[in-house]
Amino acid sequence: MKLIHLLALVTLILPITAFSSTGEIVVYSARNEHLIKPLFDAYTAKTGIKIKYITDKEGALLERLKAEGENTPADMLITVDAGNLWQAARDGVLQQVKSEVLDKAIPANLRDPDGRWYGLSVRARTLVYNTQKVQPSQLSTYEALAEAPWKGRLILRSSKKVYNQSLVAAMIAEHGPEKAEAIVNGWVNNLATAPFSDDTKALEAVAVGVGDVTVVNTYYFGRLMKKKPDLPLAIFWPNQSNGGVHMNVSGAGITAHADNREGALRLLEWLAGTEAQGQFAALNMEYPANPSIAPDSTVAAWGTFKGSPLNVATYGELQVEAVKIMDKAGYK
Ligand code: FE
């Protein structure tokens, strides 16, 4: 055998043996490094299994997985928003897993009915108001923000981000498309100013009085209040006598072409379990998806509320329709 052939053979064999001997797991994560690294470090410390990861935006990771196809080095995808998880499953980059551990740990409405992804943390998308301009008794529901008293007072994040697409999808599921469209039209009519590019900017606009109330994920409120505790902002839990607070997830699935399917599944089960769930949620001031784990003290201080029982997969199914409604309403 010529040396060059031998070398080719060695390079072919080496990566495979390297994988099987160490059980290394490769993760693509749309969740930022500081939110996942402490957990991966803990898992490695416990099991000796190394976790390699890259972080990027949700869309970029999905495109990368699709482009890499069978050759992807990724075993697991961690991403945010059920709309994105649903999209990844529909695009065929995730595989179905059957796991009693996961089914027990994660409530049915926070995971894919077909087992291709599982919610790992819950984010509540709720109302935040300016305490100098609004009495909580004036607030009630997401839907009511479309009504006349809120003319010129509503602040919203852009419709381009999946978060409000999911919220509108939930309204389509609850009320049907016509009523959902009327609500979105009402919101657009009531805007104090053009939509903002992120939740933090929306909160800041409410704090300085550009508008009086907005709709955000609670962890953005938590982060901002940690930096500036004196801002005149407070959380209101809407829809407590009907549909409940809009709930979404960050979550994960095993990639369709995972080389280390078993290893990735064990990691996913660990992330859903009692050891990891508290920290997984607390690192981003979210709620644990596993209901047997209490949220951390900062999050718990925001109070208890009734969350929507809708399966979060619904947001993906109705996303296209939600975007159409938002476009038609001129919601930028
Ligand atoms: Fe976010």
CSV table of C-alpha atoms and ligand atoms in Angstrom, one decimal:
chain,number,residue,atom,x,y,z
A,1,MET,CA,0.0,0.0,0.0
A,2,LYS,CA,1.3,3.4,-0.9
A,3,LEU,CA,1.9,5.8,1.9
A,4,ILE,CA,-0.7,8.2,0.6
A,5,HIS,CA,-3.3,5.5,0.7
A,6,LEU,CA,-2.3,4.6,4.2
A,7,LEU,CA,-2.7,8.2,5.2
A,8,ALA,CA,-6.1,8.5,3.7
A,9,LEU,CA,-7.2,5.4,5.5
A,10,VAL,CA,-5.8,6.7,8.8
A,11,THR,CA,-7.7,10.0,8.4
A,12,LEU,CA,-10.8,8.1,7.6
A,13,ILE,CA,-10.6,5.9,10.6
A,14,LEU,CA,-9.4,8.4,13.1
A,15,PRO,CA,-12.4,10.7,13.5
A,16,ILE,CA,-14.7,7.7,13.8
A,17,THR,CA,-12.7,6.0,16.6
A,18,ALA,CA,-12.2,9.4,18.2
A,19,PHE,CA,-16.0,9.8,18.3
A,20,SER,CA,-16.8,6.4,19.5
A,21,SER,CA,-14.2,6.3,22.2
A,22,THR,CA,-15.0,9.7,23.8
A,23,GLY,CA,-18.7,9.8,23.1
A,24,GLU,CA,-18.3,13.5,22.2
A,25,ILE,CA,-21.6,15.3,21.5
A,26,VAL,CA,-21.8,18.2,19.0
A,27,VAL,CA,-24.5,20.8,19.6
A,28,TYR,CA,-25.7,23.7,17.5
A,29,SER,CA,-27.3,26.3,19.7
A,30,ALA,CA,-29.3,29.4,19.1
A,31,ARG,CA,-29.2,29.9,22.9
A,32,ASN,CA,-26.2,32.1,23.8
A,33,GLU,CA,-23.0,30.6,25.0
A,34,HIS,CA,-23.3,31.9,28.6
A,35,LEU,CA,-26.7,30.2,28.9
A,36,ILE,CA,-25.5,26.7,27.9
A,37,LYS,CA,-21.8,26.5,28.8
A,38,PRO,CA,-22.3,26.1,32.5
A,39,LEU,CA,-24.7,23.2,31.9
A,40,PHE,CA,-22.4,21.5,29.4
A,41,ASP,CA,-19.5,21.9,31.8
A,42,ALA,CA,-21.5,20.3,34.6
A,43,TYR,CA,-22.5,17.4,32.2
A,44,THR,CA,-18.9,16.9,31.2
A,45,ALA,CA,-17.8,17.0,34.9
A,46,LYS,CA,-20.4,14.4,35.7
A,47,THR,CA,-20.0,12.0,32.8
A,48,GLY,CA,-16.6,12.7,31.3
A,49,ILE,CA,-18.3,13.2,27.9
A,50,LYS,CA,-17.1,16.3,26.0
A,51,ILE,CA,-19.6,18.6,24.4
A,52,LYS,CA,-18.6,20.6,21.4
A,53,TYR,CA,-20.9,23.5,20.4
A,54,ILE,CA,-21.3,26.4,18.2
A,55,THR,CA,-23.8,29.2,18.7
A,56,ASP,CA,-25.5,31.3,16.1
A,57,LYS,CA,-28.9,32.8,15.2
A,58,GLU,CA,-31.8,30.4,14.8
A,59,GLY,CA,-32.2,30.9,11.1
A,60,ALA,CA,-28.5,30.5,10.3
A,61,LEU,CA,-28.3,27.3,12.3
A,62,LEU,CA,-31.3,25.9,10.5
A,63,GLU,CA,-29.8,26.8,7.1
A,64,ARG,CA,-26.5,25.2,8.1
A,65,LEU,CA,-28.2,22.0,9.1
A,66,LYS,CA,-30.1,21.8,5.9
A,67,ALA,CA,-27.0,22.6,3.8
A,68,GLU,CA,-24.9,20.0,5.7
A,69,GLY,CA,-27.5,17.3,5.4
A,70,GLU,CA,-26.1,13.8,6.2
A,71,ASN,CA,-22.6,15.3,6.7
A,72,THR,CA,-23.6,17.5,9.6
A,73,PRO,CA,-21.4,17.1,12.6
A,74,ALA,CA,-24.3,18.2,14.8
A,75,ASP,CA,-26.1,15.7,17.1
A,76,MET,CA,-28.4,18.2,18.8
A,77,LEU,CA,-30.1,21.5,17.9
A,78,ILE,CA,-31.0,23.9,20.7
A,79,THR,CA,-33.1,26.8,19.6
A,80,VAL,CA,-35.6,29.3,20.9
A,81,ASP,CA,-39.3,29.6,20.2
A,82,ALA,CA,-41.7,26.8,19.3
A,83,GLY,CA,-42.1,28.4,15.9
A,84,ASN,CA,-38.4,27.7,15.1
A,85,LEU,CA,-38.5,24.2,16.6
A,86,TRP,CA,-41.5,23.4,14.5
A,87,GLN,CA,-39.8,24.8,11.4
A,88,ALA,CA,-36.7,22.7,12.0
A,89,ALA,CA,-38.8,19.6,12.4
A,90,ARG,CA,-40.8,20.4,9.2
A,91,ASP,CA,-37.6,20.9,7.3
A,92,GLY,CA,-36.5,17.4,8.3
A,93,VAL,CA,-33.4,18.3,10.3
A,94,LEU,CA,-34.7,16.7,13.5
A,95,GLN,CA,-35.5,13.1,14.2
A,96,GLN,CA,-38.2,11.5,16.3
A,97,VAL,CA,-37.1,10.0,19.6
A,98,LYS,CA,-39.1,7.9,22.1
A,99,SER,CA,-38.1,8.6,25.7
A,100,GLU,CA,-40.1,7.9,28.8
A,101,VAL,CA,-37.8,10.1,30.7
A,102,LEU,CA,-38.6,13.1,28.4
A,103,ASP,CA,-42.3,12.3,28.2
A,104,LYS,CA,-42.4,12.3,32.0
A,105,ALA,CA,-40.3,15.4,32.5
A,106,ILE,CA,-41.8,17.7,29.9
A,107,PRO,CA,-45.6,18.4,29.8
A,108,ALA,CA,-47.3,17.4,26.6
A,109,ASN,CA,-48.1,20.9,25.5
A,110,LEU,CA,-44.4,21.9,25.7
A,111,ARG,CA,-43.1,19.3,23.2
A,112,ASP,CA,-43.7,18.1,19.7
A,113,PRO,CA,-46.5,15.6,19.6
A,114,ASP,CA,-44.2,13.5,17.3
A,115,GLY,CA,-41.2,13.6,19.6
A,116,ARG,CA,-38.9,15.6,17.4
A,117,TRP,CA,-38.3,18.4,19.9
A,118,TYR,CA,-38.8,19.1,23.6
A,119,GLY,CA,-39.3,22.4,25.4
A,120,LEU,CA,-36.5,22.9,28.0
A,121,SER,CA,-37.5,26.3,29.4
A,122,VAL,CA,-40.7,28.3,29.3
A,123,ARG,CA,-40.9,32.0,28.5
A,124,ALA,CA,-44.0,33.9,29.3
A,125,ARG,CA,-44.9,36.7,26.9
A,126,THR,CA,-46.8,39.1,29.1
A,127,LEU,CA,-47.8,42.7,29.5
A,128,VAL,CA,-45.5,45.3,31.0
A,129,TYR,CA,-46.9,48.8,31.8
A,130,ASN,CA,-45.7,52.2,33.0
A,131,THR,CA,-46.7,52.4,36.6
A,132,GLN,CA,-47.0,56.2,36.5
A,133,LYS,CA,-49.5,56.1,33.7
A,134,VAL,CA,-51.5,52.9,34.0
A,135,GLN,CA,-53.4,51.2,36.8
A,136,PRO,CA,-53.3,47.4,36.7
A,137,SER,CA,-57.1,47.5,36.9
A,138,GLN,CA,-57.1,49.1,33.5
A,139,LEU,CA,-55.4,46.0,32.0
A,140,SER,CA,-57.0,42.7,31.2
A,141,THR,CA,-56.1,40.9,28.0
A,142,TYR,CA,-53.8,41.0,24.9
A,143,GLU,CA,-57.0,41.4,22.9
A,144,ALA,CA,-58.2,44.5,24.9
A,145,LEU,CA,-55.0,46.4,23.8
A,146,ALA,CA,-56.8,46.6,20.4
A,147,GLU,CA,-59.6,48.7,22.0
A,148,ALA,CA,-60.2,52.5,22.0
A,149,PRO,CA,-58.7,53.3,25.4
A,150,TRP,CA,-55.2,52.3,24.2
A,151,LYS,CA,-55.2,54.6,21.2
A,152,GLY,CA,-51.7,56.0,20.8
A,153,ARG,CA,-50.4,54.2,23.9
A,154,LEU,CA,-49.3,50.7,22.7
A,155,ILE,CA,-45.7,49.8,22.1
A,156,LEU,CA,-44.9,46.6,20.2
A,157,ARG,CA,-41.9,44.7,19.0
A,158,SER,CA,-41.5,44.2,15.3
A,159,SER,CA,-43.7,41.5,13.6
A,160,LYS,CA,-40.5,40.3,11.9
A,161,LYS,CA,-39.4,38.4,15.1
A,162,VAL,CA,-41.0,35.1,15.6
A,163,TYR,CA,-42.2,36.0,19.2
A,164,ASN,CA,-45.2,38.1,18.2
A,165,GLN,CA,-45.9,35.8,15.2
A,166,SER,CA,-46.4,33.0,17.8
A,167,LEU,CA,-48.6,35.3,19.8
A,168,VAL,CA,-50.8,36.0,16.8
A,169,ALA,CA,-50.8,32.3,15.9
A,170,ALA,CA,-52.1,31.6,19.4
A,171,MET,CA,-54.9,34.1,18.9
A,172,ILE,CA,-55.8,32.5,15.6
A,173,ALA,CA,-56.0,29.1,17.4
A,174,GLU,CA,-58.2,30.6,20.1
A,175,HIS,CA,-60.4,33.0,18.2
A,176,GLY,CA,-60.2,32.0,14.5
A,177,PRO,CA,-58.5,34.1,11.8
A,178,GLU,CA,-61.1,36.8,11.4
A,179,LYS,CA,-61.1,37.9,15.1
A,180,ALA,CA,-57.3,37.5,15.2
A,181,GLU,CA,-57.1,39.9,12.2
A,182,ALA,CA,-59.4,42.4,13.9
A,183,ILE,CA,-57.3,42.3,17.0
A,184,VAL,CA,-54.0,42.9,15.1
A,185,ASN,CA,-55.7,45.7,13.2
A,186,GLY,CA,-56.7,47.3,16.5
A,187,TRP,CA,-53.1,46.9,17.8
A,188,VAL,CA,-51.6,48.7,14.8
A,189,ASN,CA,-54.2,51.5,15.2
A,190,ASN,CA,-53.3,51.9,18.8
A,191,LEU,CA,-49.5,52.1,18.3
A,192,ALA,CA,-47.7,55.0,20.0
A,193,THR,CA,-44.8,54.7,17.6
A,194,ALA,CA,-43.4,52.3,15.0
A,195,PRO,CA,-42.6,48.8,16.3
A,196,PHE,CA,-39.2,48.3,17.9
A,197,SER,CA,-36.5,45.8,16.9
A,198,ASP,CA,-36.4,44.1,20.3
A,199,ASP,CA,-38.2,43.6,23.6
A,200,THR,CA,-35.7,45.7,25.6
A,201,LYS,CA,-36.2,48.7,23.3
A,202,ALA,CA,-40.0,48.3,23.7
A,203,LEU,CA,-39.6,48.2,27.5
A,204,GLU,CA,-37.4,51.3,27.5
A,205,ALA,CA,-40.0,53.2,25.3
A,206,VAL,CA,-42.6,52.4,27.9
A,207,ALA,CA,-40.3,53.4,30.8
A,208,VAL,CA,-39.7,56.9,29.3
A,209,GLY,CA,-43.4,57.3,28.4
A,210,VAL,CA,-43.3,57.1,24.6
A,211,GLY,CA,-46.1,54.6,25.2
A,212,ASP,CA,-47.8,53.1,28.2
A,213,VAL,CA,-47.9,49.3,27.8
A,214,THR,CA,-46.1,46.6,25.8
A,215,VAL,CA,-45.9,42.9,25.3
A,216,VAL,CA,-42.6,41.2,26.1
A,217,ASN,CA,-41.0,38.0,27.3
A,218,THR,CA,-40.5,38.3,31.1
A,219,TYR,CA,-36.7,37.7,31.0
A,220,TYR,CA,-36.2,40.9,29.1
A,221,PHE,CA,-38.1,42.7,31.9
A,222,GLY,CA,-35.9,40.8,34.4
A,223,ARG,CA,-32.7,41.8,32.7
A,224,LEU,CA,-33.6,45.4,32.4
A,225,MET,CA,-34.9,45.8,35.9
A,226,LYS,CA,-31.7,44.2,37.2
A,227,LYS,CA,-29.7,46.9,35.5
A,228,LYS,CA,-32.1,49.8,36.3
A,229,PRO,CA,-34.3,48.8,39.2
A,230,ASP,CA,-35.9,52.2,39.5
A,231,LEU,CA,-37.7,52.1,36.1
A,232,PRO,CA,-41.4,52.7,36.5
A,233,LEU,CA,-42.3,49.3,35.0
A,234,ALA,CA,-44.3,46.4,36.2
A,235,ILE,CA,-45.6,43.0,34.9
A,236,PHE,CA,-49.3,42.3,34.4
A,237,TRP,CA,-50.5,38.7,33.8
A,238,PRO,CA,-53.2,39.0,31.1
A,239,ASN,CA,-56.0,36.6,30.1
A,240,GLN,CA,-56.4,35.1,33.5
A,241,SER,CA,-60.1,34.4,33.1
A,242,ASN,CA,-59.7,33.1,29.5
A,243,GLY,CA,-56.9,31.6,27.5
A,244,GLY,CA,-54.0,32.3,29.9
A,245,VAL,CA,-50.6,34.0,29.5
A,246,HIS,CA,-48.9,33.2,26.1
A,247,MET,CA,-46.3,30.6,26.8
A,248,ASN,CA,-43.4,29.7,24.5
A,249,VAL,CA,-40.3,27.5,24.9
A,250,SER,CA,-36.7,27.2,24.2
A,251,GLY,CA,-36.0,23.6,23.4
A,252,ALA,CA,-34.0,21.0,21.7
A,253,GLY,CA,-34.1,18.0,19.4
A,254,ILE,CA,-31.8,15.3,18.1
A,255,THR,CA,-30.6,16.0,14.5
A,256,ALA,CA,-31.8,13.8,11.7
A,257,HIS,CA,-28.2,12.7,10.9
A,258,ALA,CA,-26.7,12.6,14.4
A,259,ASP,CA,-23.6,10.4,14.6
A,260,ASN,CA,-24.0,10.2,18.3
A,261,ARG,CA,-27.8,9.8,18.7
A,262,GLU,CA,-27.6,7.9,21.9
A,263,GLY,CA,-25.2,10.4,23.5
A,264,ALA,CA,-27.3,13.3,22.4
A,265,LEU,CA,-30.5,11.7,23.8
A,266,ARG,CA,-28.9,11.1,27.2
A,267,LEU,CA,-27.8,14.7,27.2
A,268,LEU,CA,-31.3,15.9,26.3
A,269,GLU,CA,-32.8,13.7,29.1
A,270,TRP,CA,-30.3,15.2,31.5
A,271,LEU,CA,-31.2,18.7,30.4
A,272,ALA,CA,-34.9,18.0,31.1
A,273,GLY,CA,-34.3,16.4,34.5
A,274,THR,CA,-34.1,17.7,38.0
A,275,GLU,CA,-30.3,18.3,38.0
A,276,ALA,CA,-30.3,20.7,35.1
A,277,GLN,CA,-33.8,22.2,34.8
A,278,GLY,CA,-33.5,24.8,37.6
A,279,GLN,CA,-30.2,26.2,36.2
A,280,PHE,CA,-31.3,25.9,32.5
A,281,ALA,CA,-34.2,28.3,33.2
A,282,ALA,CA,-32.5,30.5,35.9
A,283,LEU,CA,-29.6,31.4,33.6
A,284,ASN,CA,-32.0,33.3,31.4
A,285,MET,CA,-34.6,34.2,34.1
A,286,GLU,CA,-37.1,31.8,32.5
A,287,TYR,CA,-39.4,29.1,33.9
A,288,PRO,CA,-38.4,25.5,34.1
A,289,ALA,CA,-40.3,23.4,31.5
A,290,ASN,CA,-40.2,20.5,34.0
A,291,PRO,CA,-43.1,21.3,36.4
A,292,SER,CA,-41.5,19.6,39.3
A,293,ILE,CA,-38.8,22.3,39.5
A,294,ALA,CA,-39.5,25.7,41.0
A,295,PRO,CA,-38.4,28.9,39.2
A,296,ASP,CA,-35.5,30.8,40.8
A,297,SER,CA,-36.3,33.5,43.3
A,298,THR,CA,-36.2,36.5,41.0
A,299,VAL,CA,-38.7,34.9,38.6
A,300,ALA,CA,-40.9,33.6,41.4
A,301,ALA,CA,-41.2,37.1,42.8
A,302,TRP,CA,-43.1,38.1,39.6
A,303,GLY,CA,-46.0,36.1,41.0
A,304,THR,CA,-48.0,33.1,39.8
A,305,PHE,CA,-50.3,33.0,36.8
A,306,LYS,CA,-52.3,30.8,34.6
A,307,GLY,CA,-50.4,29.9,31.4
A,308,SER,CA,-52.0,29.0,28.1
A,309,PRO,CA,-52.6,25.2,27.8
A,310,LEU,CA,-52.2,25.4,24.0
A,311,ASN,CA,-49.6,23.0,22.6
A,312,VAL,CA,-46.8,25.3,21.5
A,313,ALA,CA,-46.5,23.4,18.2
A,314,THR,CA,-49.7,25.2,17.2
A,315,TYR,CA,-47.6,28.4,16.8
A,316,GLY,CA,-45.6,26.8,14.1
A,317,GLU,CA,-48.6,25.3,12.3
A,318,LEU,CA,-50.3,28.7,12.2
A,319,GLN,CA,-47.2,30.9,11.6
A,320,VAL,CA,-47.7,31.5,7.9
A,321,GLU,CA,-51.3,32.6,8.5
A,322,ALA,CA,-50.2,34.8,11.4
A,323,VAL,CA,-47.6,36.6,9.2
A,324,LYS,CA,-50.2,37.1,6.5
A,325,ILE,CA,-52.5,38.8,9.0
A,326,MET,CA,-49.7,41.0,10.4
A,327,ASP,CA,-48.6,42.0,6.9
A,328,LYS,CA,-52.2,42.8,5.9
A,329,ALA,CA,-52.6,45.0,9.0
A,330,GLY,CA,-49.5,47.0,8.1
A,331,TYR,CA,-47.8,45.7,11.3
A,332,LYS,CA,-44.1,46.3,10.4
B,1,FE,FE,-35.4,36.4,23.4
